[in-house]
C-alpha cells in the first residue's frame, strides 16, 4: 500500500529527531542540560527529540553548538528542509498563481526518462487537450487561487507536452474507467479529450491502460500519482502535493502501479472502453 502524506512526513521527522537525540547522547548531555545550554525550557527539547515538534534552522544550530558539533549543523538543516519540502499545501504552492506552479515541475519532466502515471480522478496533464486543461485549471482557480492566470498556466502545460516526442523517453499511463465519464466540462470538450486518448495510445513511446470498473475487484482506486524513473513519486491529494524520494516509498508506489497495471486493459480493449464513453456523449 502507498504511504500516506502524513505518515511519510512524520517518519522523516522522526529520522531527524533521532539524529539530534543521538548527538546529545554522544556529547554526554541529558535533555535538561541541553535545554540550559540553549536557553530553552526542557519541554522543548523533549518535543523536538520525540518528533512532536519540528525544529527551526536556528534551533538546530543551537543544538549542535551545545553538543560541540557545529560542523553537523548544515547537514541537519538540509535534512530539515528536505522534510519540509515533502509536503506542500496547495495554497502555498499556488499562492503566486497557477502558471508558476506549472513551470516549477518542468525541469523534473525534462530530466525523467521513464514516467509512470496513475489517475483515478482526471486524465493526466501530459495527455490532456487544451480545452480539458482549461476546464481543470479554471475549476482549481475558482476554488482556491486568487490570481487568475489560467490562460498562461494552460499554455505552460501544453508546451510541456513536447516531452512526449523528445528524447528516449517511455510513458505508461493508467486511468480508471470512471475517468472516461467524469462529466468535466461540456460534451464537446469531453469528446475531444477521448479522441486525444485514442491518438496518444497509438504513440510508440506510450502505454495507455484503462482499469475497468467491475464487480469483485480486488483493489480499490488509489490517489493519483506520478513515478519519475525510480527516484521520485509525486502524489496529488485533496489538501496538498506530496514528494517522496525514500527508496522504500518509491517501491511501494511502483508495486501499486504494477498491481493496477495487471488489472488494466490495453490496445483494442482499451479503445473499446474509450469509444463506449464517446458514444455515451451522444
PDB file of C-alpha atoms in Angstrom:
ATOM      1  CA  UNK A   1       0.000   0.000   0.000  1.00  0.00           C
ATOM      2  CA  UNK A   2       1.240   3.526  -0.695  1.00  0.00           C
ATOM      3  CA  UNK A   3       2.307   5.553   2.298  1.00  0.00           C
ATOM      4  CA  UNK A   4       0.081   8.469   3.258  1.00  0.00           C
ATOM      5  CA  UNK A   5       1.380  12.017   3.222  1.00  0.00           C
ATOM      6  CA  UNK A   6       1.114  12.497   6.971  1.00  0.00           C
ATOM      7  CA  UNK A   7       2.776   9.195   7.942  1.00  0.00           C
ATOM      8  CA  UNK A   8       5.576   9.664   5.404  1.00  0.00           C
ATOM      9  CA  UNK A   9       6.429  13.158   6.632  1.00  0.00           C
ATOM     10  CA  UNK A  10       6.225  12.060  10.252  1.00  0.00           C
ATOM     11  CA  UNK A  11       8.625   9.181   9.572  1.00  0.00           C
ATOM     12  CA  UNK A  12      11.119  11.627   8.050  1.00  0.00           C
ATOM     13  CA  UNK A  13      10.750  13.944  11.044  1.00  0.00           C
ATOM     14  CA  UNK A  14      11.493  11.013  13.350  1.00  0.00           C
ATOM     15  CA  UNK A  15      14.725  10.249  11.500  1.00  0.00           C
ATOM     16  CA  UNK A  16      15.862  13.848  12.032  1.00  0.00           C
ATOM     17  CA  UNK A  17      14.816  13.743  15.692  1.00  0.00           C
ATOM     18  CA  UNK A  18      16.763  10.505  16.194  1.00  0.00           C
ATOM     19  CA  UNK A  19      19.907  12.112  14.771  1.00  0.00           C
ATOM     20  CA  UNK A  20      19.591  15.073  17.135  1.00  0.00           C
ATOM     21  CA  UNK A  21      18.951  12.822  20.129  1.00  0.00           C
ATOM     22  CA  UNK A  22      21.972  10.647  19.293  1.00  0.00           C
ATOM     23  CA  UNK A  23      24.169  13.756  19.041  1.00  0.00           C
ATOM     24  CA  UNK A  24      23.024  14.829  22.504  1.00  0.00           C
ATOM     25  CA  UNK A  25      23.810  11.380  23.905  1.00  0.00           C
ATOM     26  CA  UNK A  26      27.254  11.303  22.269  1.00  0.00           C
ATOM     27  CA  UNK A  27      28.004  14.681  23.864  1.00  0.00           C
ATOM     28  CA  UNK A  28      27.160  13.277  27.299  1.00  0.00           C
ATOM     29  CA  UNK A  29      24.202  15.600  27.768  1.00  0.00           C
ATOM     30  CA  UNK A  30      20.726  14.892  29.009  1.00  0.00           C
ATOM     31  CA  UNK A  31      17.669  16.884  27.978  1.00  0.00           C
ATOM     32  CA  UNK A  32      17.793  19.211  30.972  1.00  0.00           C
ATOM     33  CA  UNK A  33      21.443  20.191  30.454  1.00  0.00           C
ATOM     34  CA  UNK A  34      20.918  20.656  26.706  1.00  0.00           C
ATOM     35  CA  UNK A  35      17.947  22.913  27.412  1.00  0.00           C
ATOM     36  CA  UNK A  36      20.046  25.010  29.813  1.00  0.00           C
ATOM     37  CA  UNK A  37      22.823  25.350  27.229  1.00  0.00           C
ATOM     38  CA  UNK A  38      20.336  26.508  24.606  1.00  0.00           C
ATOM     39  CA  UNK A  39      18.312  28.724  26.918  1.00  0.00           C
ATOM     40  CA  UNK A  40      15.146  26.665  26.385  1.00  0.00           C
ATOM     41  CA  UNK A  41      12.510  25.086  28.572  1.00  0.00           C
ATOM     42  CA  UNK A  42      13.203  21.322  28.911  1.00  0.00           C
ATOM     43  CA  UNK A  43       9.854  20.541  27.315  1.00  0.00           C
ATOM     44  CA  UNK A  44      11.119  21.997  24.032  1.00  0.00           C
ATOM     45  CA  UNK A  45      13.996  19.519  23.941  1.00  0.00           C
ATOM     46  CA  UNK A  46      11.553  16.715  24.651  1.00  0.00           C
ATOM     47  CA  UNK A  47       9.185  17.735  21.865  1.00  0.00           C
ATOM     48  CA  UNK A  48      11.983  18.032  19.303  1.00  0.00           C
ATOM     49  CA  UNK A  49      13.722  14.785  20.290  1.00  0.00           C
ATOM     50  CA  UNK A  50      10.454  12.821  20.050  1.00  0.00           C
ATOM     51  CA  UNK A  51       9.437  14.411  16.708  1.00  0.00           C
ATOM     52  CA  UNK A  52       6.366  16.002  18.283  1.00  0.00           C
ATOM     53  CA  UNK A  53       7.677  19.412  17.185  1.00  0.00           C
ATOM     54  CA  UNK A  54       9.797  20.364  14.208  1.00  0.00           C
ATOM     55  CA  UNK A  55      12.930  22.408  14.979  1.00  0.00           C
ATOM     56  CA  UNK A  56      13.778  25.620  13.150  1.00  0.00           C
ATOM     57  CA  UNK A  57      17.187  26.099  11.483  1.00  0.00           C
ATOM     58  CA  UNK A  58      18.199  28.285  14.461  1.00  0.00           C
ATOM     59  CA  UNK A  59      17.115  25.522  16.849  1.00  0.00           C
ATOM     60  CA  UNK A  60      19.361  23.057  15.031  1.00  0.00           C
ATOM     61  CA  UNK A  61      22.312  25.454  15.139  1.00  0.00           C
ATOM     62  CA  UNK A  62      21.830  25.963  18.890  1.00  0.00           C
ATOM     63  CA  UNK A  63      21.517  22.198  19.460  1.00  0.00           C
ATOM     64  CA  UNK A  64      24.715  21.480  17.518  1.00  0.00           C
ATOM     65  CA  UNK A  65      26.576  24.291  19.295  1.00  0.00           C
ATOM     66  CA  UNK A  66      25.543  22.925  22.712  1.00  0.00           C
ATOM     67  CA  UNK A  67      26.786  19.466  21.701  1.00  0.00           C
ATOM     68  CA  UNK A  68      30.062  20.782  20.326  1.00  0.00           C
ATOM     69  CA  UNK A  69      29.145  19.648  16.817  1.00  0.00           C
ATOM     70  CA  UNK A  70      28.599  22.843  14.902  1.00  0.00           C
ATOM     71  CA  UNK A  71      30.139  21.066  11.910  1.00  0.00           C
ATOM     72  CA  UNK A  72      26.953  19.000  11.568  1.00  0.00           C
ATOM     73  CA  UNK A  73      24.522  21.933  11.543  1.00  0.00           C
ATOM     74  CA  UNK A  74      24.387  22.479   7.777  1.00  0.00           C
ATOM     75  CA  UNK A  75      23.766  18.803   7.064  1.00  0.00           C
ATOM     76  CA  UNK A  76      20.947  18.629   9.605  1.00  0.00           C
ATOM     77  CA  UNK A  77      19.382  21.854   8.329  1.00  0.00           C
ATOM     78  CA  UNK A  78      19.431  20.371   4.832  1.00  0.00           C
ATOM     79  CA  UNK A  79      17.598  17.326   6.214  1.00  0.00           C
ATOM     80  CA  UNK A  80      15.055  19.626   7.847  1.00  0.00           C
ATOM     81  CA  UNK A  81      14.407  21.426   4.572  1.00  0.00           C
ATOM     82  CA  UNK A  82      14.017  18.098   2.783  1.00  0.00           C
ATOM     83  CA  UNK A  83      11.329  17.104   5.310  1.00  0.00           C
ATOM     84  CA  UNK A  84       9.572  20.446   4.902  1.00  0.00           C
ATOM     85  CA  UNK A  85       9.706  20.099   1.123  1.00  0.00           C
ATOM     86  CA  UNK A  86       7.988  16.722   1.136  1.00  0.00           C
ATOM     87  CA  UNK A  87       4.564  18.201   1.777  1.00  0.00           C
ATOM     88  CA  UNK A  88       3.273  21.419   0.261  1.00  0.00           C
ATOM     89  CA  UNK A  89      -0.269  22.642   0.751  1.00  0.00           C
ATOM     90  CA  UNK A  90      -1.956  23.758  -2.459  1.00  0.00           C
ATOM     91  CA  UNK A  91      -2.462  27.286  -1.135  1.00  0.00           C
ATOM     92  CA  UNK A  92       1.278  27.618  -0.559  1.00  0.00           C
ATOM     93  CA  UNK A  93       2.218  26.056  -3.896  1.00  0.00           C
ATOM     94  CA  UNK A  94      -0.252  28.184  -5.844  1.00  0.00           C
ATOM     95  CA  UNK A  95      -0.104  31.472  -3.947  1.00  0.00           C
ATOM     96  CA  UNK A  96       1.733  33.149  -6.860  1.00  0.00           C
ATOM     97  CA  UNK A  97      -0.720  31.720  -9.383  1.00  0.00           C
ATOM     98  CA  UNK A  98      -1.149  28.552 -11.396  1.00  0.00           C
ATOM     99  CA  UNK A  99       1.412  29.402 -14.080  1.00  0.00           C
ATOM    100  CA  UNK A 100       4.352  29.287 -11.671  1.00  0.00           C
ATOM    101  CA  UNK A 101       3.131  26.015 -10.196  1.00  0.00           C
ATOM    102  CA  UNK A 102       3.101  24.526 -13.703  1.00  0.00           C
ATOM    103  CA  UNK A 103       6.548  25.924 -14.545  1.00  0.00           C
ATOM    104  CA  UNK A 104       8.079  24.622 -11.319  1.00  0.00           C
ATOM    105  CA  UNK A 105       7.726  20.974 -12.329  1.00  0.00           C
ATOM    106  CA  UNK A 106       9.039  21.336 -15.896  1.00  0.00           C
ATOM    107  CA  UNK A 107      12.706  20.523 -15.046  1.00  0.00           C
ATOM    108  CA  UNK A 108      11.564  17.290 -13.399  1.00  0.00           C
ATOM    109  CA  UNK A 109       9.705  16.240 -16.540  1.00  0.00           C
ATOM    110  CA  UNK A 110      12.676  17.151 -18.738  1.00  0.00           C
ATOM    111  CA  UNK A 111      15.192  15.020 -16.844  1.00  0.00           C
ATOM    112  CA  UNK A 112      12.956  11.960 -16.456  1.00  0.00           C
ATOM    113  CA  UNK A 113      13.186   9.096 -18.934  1.00  0.00           C
ATOM    114  CA  UNK A 114      10.590   6.670 -17.531  1.00  0.00           C
ATOM    115  CA  UNK A 115       7.230   8.137 -16.499  1.00  0.00           C
ATOM    116  CA  UNK A 116       4.525   6.102 -14.821  1.00  0.00           C
ATOM    117  CA  UNK A 117       1.221   7.813 -14.058  1.00  0.00           C
ATOM    118  CA  UNK A 118      -1.938   6.556 -12.372  1.00  0.00           C
ATOM    119  CA  UNK A 119      -5.102   8.649 -12.232  1.00  0.00           C
ATOM    120  CA  UNK A 120      -8.405   7.883 -10.573  1.00  0.00           C
ATOM    121  CA  UNK A 121      -9.853  11.411 -10.975  1.00  0.00           C
ATOM    122  CA  UNK A 122      -8.795  13.111 -14.207  1.00  0.00           C
ATOM    123  CA  UNK A 123      -6.947  12.486 -17.453  1.00  0.00           C
ATOM    124  CA  UNK A 124      -3.221  13.034 -16.702  1.00  0.00           C
ATOM    125  CA  UNK A 125      -1.942  16.501 -17.602  1.00  0.00           C
ATOM    126  CA  UNK A 126       0.598  15.290 -20.168  1.00  0.00           C
ATOM    127  CA  UNK A 127      -2.159  13.882 -22.363  1.00  0.00           C
ATOM    128  CA  UNK A 128      -4.878  16.482 -21.827  1.00  0.00           C
ATOM    129  CA  UNK A 129      -6.298  18.631 -24.613  1.00  0.00           C
ATOM    130  CA  UNK A 130      -6.256  22.418 -24.386  1.00  0.00           C
ATOM    131  CA  UNK A 131      -9.971  22.614 -23.601  1.00  0.00           C
ATOM    132  CA  UNK A 132      -9.839  19.887 -20.950  1.00  0.00           C
ATOM    133  CA  UNK A 133      -6.830  21.526 -19.273  1.00  0.00           C
ATOM    134  CA  UNK A 134      -8.584  24.875 -19.321  1.00  0.00           C
ATOM    135  CA  UNK A 135     -11.641  23.392 -17.586  1.00  0.00           C
ATOM    136  CA  UNK A 136      -9.481  21.629 -14.975  1.00  0.00           C
ATOM    137  CA  UNK A 137      -7.359  24.670 -14.117  1.00  0.00           C
ATOM    138  CA  UNK A 138     -10.332  27.032 -14.178  1.00  0.00           C
ATOM    139  CA  UNK A 139     -12.073  24.844 -11.604  1.00  0.00           C
ATOM    140  CA  UNK A 140      -8.912  24.881  -9.454  1.00  0.00           C
ATOM    141  CA  UNK A 141      -8.556  28.659  -9.759  1.00  0.00           C
ATOM    142  CA  UNK A 142     -12.154  29.306  -8.741  1.00  0.00           C
ATOM    143  CA  UNK A 143     -11.860  27.039  -5.737  1.00  0.00           C
ATOM    144  CA  UNK A 144      -8.564  28.093  -4.185  1.00  0.00           C
ATOM    145  CA  UNK A 145      -6.445  30.616  -6.169  1.00  0.00           C
ATOM    146  CA  UNK A 146      -6.990  34.382  -6.079  1.00  0.00           C
ATOM    147  CA  UNK A 147      -4.796  35.160  -9.098  1.00  0.00           C
ATOM    148  CA  UNK A 148      -6.415  34.446 -12.456  1.00  0.00           C
ATOM    149  CA  UNK A 149      -3.596  33.374 -14.756  1.00  0.00           C
ATOM    150  CA  UNK A 150      -5.374  30.307 -16.108  1.00  0.00           C
ATOM    151  CA  UNK A 151      -4.592  31.109 -19.755  1.00  0.00           C
ATOM    152  CA  UNK A 152      -0.870  31.321 -19.021  1.00  0.00           C
ATOM    153  CA  UNK A 153      -0.949  28.131 -16.938  1.00  0.00           C
ATOM    154  CA  UNK A 154      -2.721  26.245 -19.735  1.00  0.00           C
ATOM    155  CA  UNK A 155      -0.080  27.419 -22.217  1.00  0.00           C
ATOM    156  CA  UNK A 156       2.721  26.138 -19.956  1.00  0.00           C
ATOM    157  CA  UNK A 157       1.064  22.740 -19.594  1.00  0.00           C
ATOM    158  CA  UNK A 158       0.513  22.463 -23.339  1.00  0.00           C
ATOM    159  CA  UNK A 159       4.157  23.366 -24.018  1.00  0.00           C
ATOM    160  CA  UNK A 160       5.268  20.716 -21.527  1.00  0.00           C
ATOM    161  CA  UNK A 161       3.643  18.008 -23.628  1.00  0.00           C
ATOM    162  CA  UNK A 162       6.589  18.224 -26.026  1.00  0.00           C
ATOM    163  CA  UNK A 163       8.399  15.714 -23.791  1.00  0.00           C
ATOM    164  CA  UNK A 164       6.108  13.038 -25.258  1.00  0.00           C
ATOM    165  CA  UNK A 165       8.035  13.279 -28.521  1.00  0.00           C
ATOM    166  CA  UNK A 166      11.506  14.328 -27.367  1.00  0.00           C
ATOM    167  CA  UNK A 167      14.440  12.158 -26.376  1.00  0.00           C
ATOM    168  CA  UNK A 168      14.398   8.498 -25.452  1.00  0.00           C
ATOM    169  CA  UNK A 169      11.520   8.529 -23.002  1.00  0.00           C
ATOM    170  CA  UNK A 170       8.895   5.942 -22.065  1.00  0.00           C
ATOM    171  CA  UNK A 171       5.432   6.710 -20.728  1.00  0.00           C
ATOM    172  CA  UNK A 172       2.959   4.415 -19.002  1.00  0.00           C
ATOM    173  CA  UNK A 173      -0.438   5.923 -18.218  1.00  0.00           C
ATOM    174  CA  UNK A 174      -3.098   4.115 -16.188  1.00  0.00           C
ATOM    175  CA  UNK A 175      -6.548   5.651 -15.786  1.00  0.00           C
ATOM    176  CA  UNK A 176      -9.665   4.355 -14.117  1.00  0.00           C
ATOM    177  CA  UNK A 177     -12.595   3.721 -16.450  1.00  0.00           C
ATOM    178  CA  UNK A 178     -14.577   6.272 -14.447  1.00  0.00           C
ATOM    179  CA  UNK A 179     -12.156   8.969 -15.672  1.00  0.00           C
ATOM    180  CA  UNK A 180     -13.605   8.456 -19.168  1.00  0.00           C
ATOM    181  CA  UNK A 181     -17.014   9.545 -17.887  1.00  0.00           C
ATOM    182  CA  UNK A 182     -16.186  12.118 -15.215  1.00  0.00           C
ATOM    183  CA  UNK A 183     -18.530  14.752 -16.676  1.00  0.00           C
ATOM    184  CA  UNK A 184     -15.925  17.507 -16.674  1.00  0.00           C
ATOM    185  CA  UNK A 185     -16.887  20.461 -18.863  1.00  0.00           C
ATOM    186  CA  UNK A 186     -19.068  20.330 -21.950  1.00  0.00           C
ATOM    187  CA  UNK A 187     -19.740  17.300 -24.131  1.00  0.00           C
ATOM    188  CA  UNK A 188     -17.569  18.665 -26.939  1.00  0.00           C
ATOM    189  CA  UNK A 189     -14.620  19.053 -24.567  1.00  0.00           C
ATOM    190  CA  UNK A 190     -15.049  15.520 -23.299  1.00  0.00           C
ATOM    191  CA  UNK A 191     -15.345  14.122 -26.816  1.00  0.00           C
ATOM    192  CA  UNK A 192     -12.189  15.896 -27.942  1.00  0.00           C
ATOM    193  CA  UNK A 193     -10.338  14.561 -24.906  1.00  0.00           C
ATOM    194  CA  UNK A 194     -11.437  10.992 -25.554  1.00  0.00           C
ATOM    195  CA  UNK A 195     -10.323  11.289 -29.165  1.00  0.00           C
ATOM    196  CA  UNK A 196      -6.962  12.525 -27.852  1.00  0.00           C
ATOM    197  CA  UNK A 197      -6.639   9.362 -25.760  1.00  0.00           C
ATOM    198  CA  UNK A 198      -7.116   7.233 -28.864  1.00  0.00           C
ATOM    199  CA  UNK A 199      -4.334   9.166 -30.594  1.00  0.00           C
ATOM    200  CA  UNK A 200      -1.921   9.126 -27.657  1.00  0.00           C
ATOM    201  CA  UNK A 201      -2.454   5.423 -27.109  1.00  0.00           C
ATOM    202  CA  UNK A 202      -1.051   4.721 -30.568  1.00  0.00           C
ATOM    203  CA  UNK A 203       2.278   6.503 -29.966  1.00  0.00           C
ATOM    204  CA  UNK A 204       5.221   4.068 -29.905  1.00  0.00           C
ATOM    205  CA  UNK A 205       6.610   5.516 -26.656  1.00  0.00           C
ATOM    206  CA  UNK A 206       3.291   5.408 -24.800  1.00  0.00           C
ATOM    207  CA  UNK A 207       1.447   2.624 -22.997  1.00  0.00           C
ATOM    208  CA  UNK A 208      -2.159   3.549 -22.166  1.00  0.00           C
ATOM    209  CA  UNK A 209      -4.131   1.255 -19.885  1.00  0.00           C
ATOM    210  CA  UNK A 210      -7.700   1.574 -18.647  1.00  0.00           C
ATOM    211  CA  UNK A 211      -8.602  -0.087 -15.345  1.00  0.00           C
ATOM    212  CA  UNK A 212     -12.145  -1.408 -15.904  1.00  0.00           C
ATOM    213  CA  UNK A 213     -14.965  -0.837 -13.455  1.00  0.00           C
ATOM    214  CA  UNK A 214     -16.240  -4.270 -12.475  1.00  0.00           C
ATOM    215  CA  UNK A 215     -17.691  -6.261  -9.588  1.00  0.00           C
ATOM    216  CA  UNK A 216     -15.422  -8.361  -7.429  1.00  0.00           C
ATOM    217  CA  UNK A 217     -12.483  -6.055  -7.874  1.00  0.00           C
ATOM    218  CA  UNK A 218      -9.642  -6.947  -5.524  1.00  0.00           C
ATOM    219  CA  UNK A 219      -8.091  -3.471  -5.261  1.00  0.00           C
ATOM    220  CA  UNK A 220      -9.741  -0.102  -4.753  1.00  0.00           C
ATOM    221  CA  UNK A 221      -8.568   3.018  -6.599  1.00  0.00           C
ATOM    222  CA  UNK A 222      -5.679   4.902  -5.002  1.00  0.00           C
ATOM    223  CA  UNK A 223      -4.809   8.564  -5.056  1.00  0.00           C
ATOM    224  CA  UNK A 224      -3.366   9.836  -8.315  1.00  0.00           C
ATOM    225  CA  UNK A 225       0.423   9.678  -8.557  1.00  0.00           C
ATOM    226  CA  UNK A 226       3.406  10.100 -10.882  1.00  0.00           C
ATOM    227  CA  UNK A 227       6.574   7.986 -10.673  1.00  0.00           C
ATOM    228  CA  UNK A 228       9.656   9.651 -12.154  1.00  0.00           C
ATOM    229  CA  UNK A 229      12.211   6.979 -13.117  1.00  0.00           C
ATOM    230  CA  UNK A 230      12.954   5.183  -9.835  1.00  0.00           C
ATOM    231  CA  UNK A 231      13.916   8.348  -7.990  1.00  0.00           C
ATOM    232  CA  UNK A 232      10.745  10.204  -7.014  1.00  0.00           C
ATOM    233  CA  UNK A 233       6.992   9.959  -6.601  1.00  0.00           C
ATOM    234  CA  UNK A 234       4.597  12.893  -6.565  1.00  0.00           C
ATOM    235  CA  UNK A 235       1.138  12.390  -5.129  1.00  0.00           C
ATOM    236  CA  UNK A 236      -1.756  14.788  -5.592  1.00  0.00           C
ATOM    237  CA  UNK A 237      -4.046  14.736  -2.565  1.00  0.00           C
ATOM    238  CA  UNK A 238      -7.073  16.879  -1.773  1.00  0.00           C
ATOM    239  CA  UNK A 239      -5.107  19.072   0.619  1.00  0.00           C
ATOM    240  CA  UNK A 240      -1.685  19.241  -0.972  1.00  0.00           C
ATOM    241  CA  UNK A 241       1.205  17.934  -3.035  1.00  0.00           C
ATOM    242  CA  UNK A 242       3.466  15.214  -1.662  1.00  0.00           C
ATOM    243  CA  UNK A 243       7.004  14.448  -2.851  1.00  0.00           C
ATOM    244  CA  UNK A 244       8.540  11.101  -1.895  1.00  0.00           C
ATOM    245  CA  UNK A 245      12.155  10.129  -2.533  1.00  0.00           C
ATOM    246  CA  UNK A 246      12.846   7.407   0.022  1.00  0.00           C
ATOM    247  CA  UNK A 247      13.550   4.174  -1.925  1.00  0.00           C
ATOM    248  CA  UNK A 248      11.079   2.155   0.178  1.00  0.00           C
ATOM    249  CA  UNK A 249       8.308   4.671  -0.531  1.00  0.00           C
ATOM    250  CA  UNK A 250       9.075   4.814  -4.248  1.00  0.00           C
ATOM    251  CA  UNK A 251       8.969   0.992  -4.327  1.00  0.00           C
ATOM    252  CA  UNK A 252       5.610   0.988  -2.546  1.00  0.00           C
ATOM    253  CA  UNK A 253       4.087   3.128  -5.281  1.00  0.00           C
ATOM    254  CA  UNK A 254       5.866   1.189  -8.020  1.00  0.00           C
ATOM    255  CA  UNK A 255       4.394  -2.044  -6.619  1.00  0.00           C
ATOM    256  CA  UNK A 256       0.939  -0.475  -6.534  1.00  0.00           C
ATOM    257  CA  UNK A 257       1.355   0.688 -10.126  1.00  0.00           C
ATOM    258  CA  UNK A 258       2.287  -2.846 -11.175  1.00  0.00           C
ATOM    259  CA  UNK A 259      -0.803  -4.312  -9.472  1.00  0.00           C
ATOM    260  CA  UNK A 260      -3.066  -1.754 -11.107  1.00  0.00           C
ATOM    261  CA  UNK A 261      -1.365  -2.309 -14.476  1.00  0.00           C
ATOM    262  CA  UNK A 262      -2.132  -6.032 -14.200  1.00  0.00           C
ATOM    263  CA  UNK A 263      -5.821  -5.158 -13.797  1.00  0.00           C
ATOM    264  CA  UNK A 264      -5.891  -2.772 -16.769  1.00  0.00           C
ATOM    265  CA  UNK A 265      -6.802  -3.471 -20.405  1.00  0.00           C
ATOM    266  CA  UNK A 266      -4.804  -2.221 -23.340  1.00  0.00           C
ATOM    267  CA  UNK A 267      -4.927  -1.909 -27.117  1.00  0.00           C
ATOM    268  CA  UNK A 268      -8.242  -2.865 -28.701  1.00  0.00           C
ATOM    269  CA  UNK A 269      -9.941  -3.483 -25.353  1.00  0.00           C
ATOM    270  CA  UNK A 270      -8.924  -0.066 -24.017  1.00  0.00           C
ATOM    271  CA  UNK A 271     -10.040   1.602 -27.246  1.00  0.00           C
ATOM    272  CA  UNK A 272     -13.411  -0.134 -26.950  1.00  0.00           C
ATOM    273  CA  UNK A 273     -13.944   1.378 -23.487  1.00  0.00           C
ATOM    274  CA  UNK A 274     -12.938   4.816 -24.748  1.00  0.00           C
ATOM    275  CA  UNK A 275     -15.284   4.568 -27.757  1.00  0.00           C
ATOM    276  CA  UNK A 276     -18.127   3.406 -25.498  1.00  0.00           C
ATOM    277  CA  UNK A 277     -17.604   6.552 -23.410  1.00  0.00           C
ATOM    278  CA  UNK A 278     -17.638   8.619 -26.609  1.00  0.00           C
ATOM    279  CA  UNK A 279     -20.913   7.001 -27.708  1.00  0.00           C
ATOM    280  CA  UNK A 280     -22.489   7.833 -24.336  1.00  0.00           C
ATOM    281  CA  UNK A 281     -21.974  11.525 -25.067  1.00  0.00           C
ATOM    282  CA  UNK A 282     -24.494  11.239 -27.870  1.00  0.00           C
TER     283      UNK A 282
END
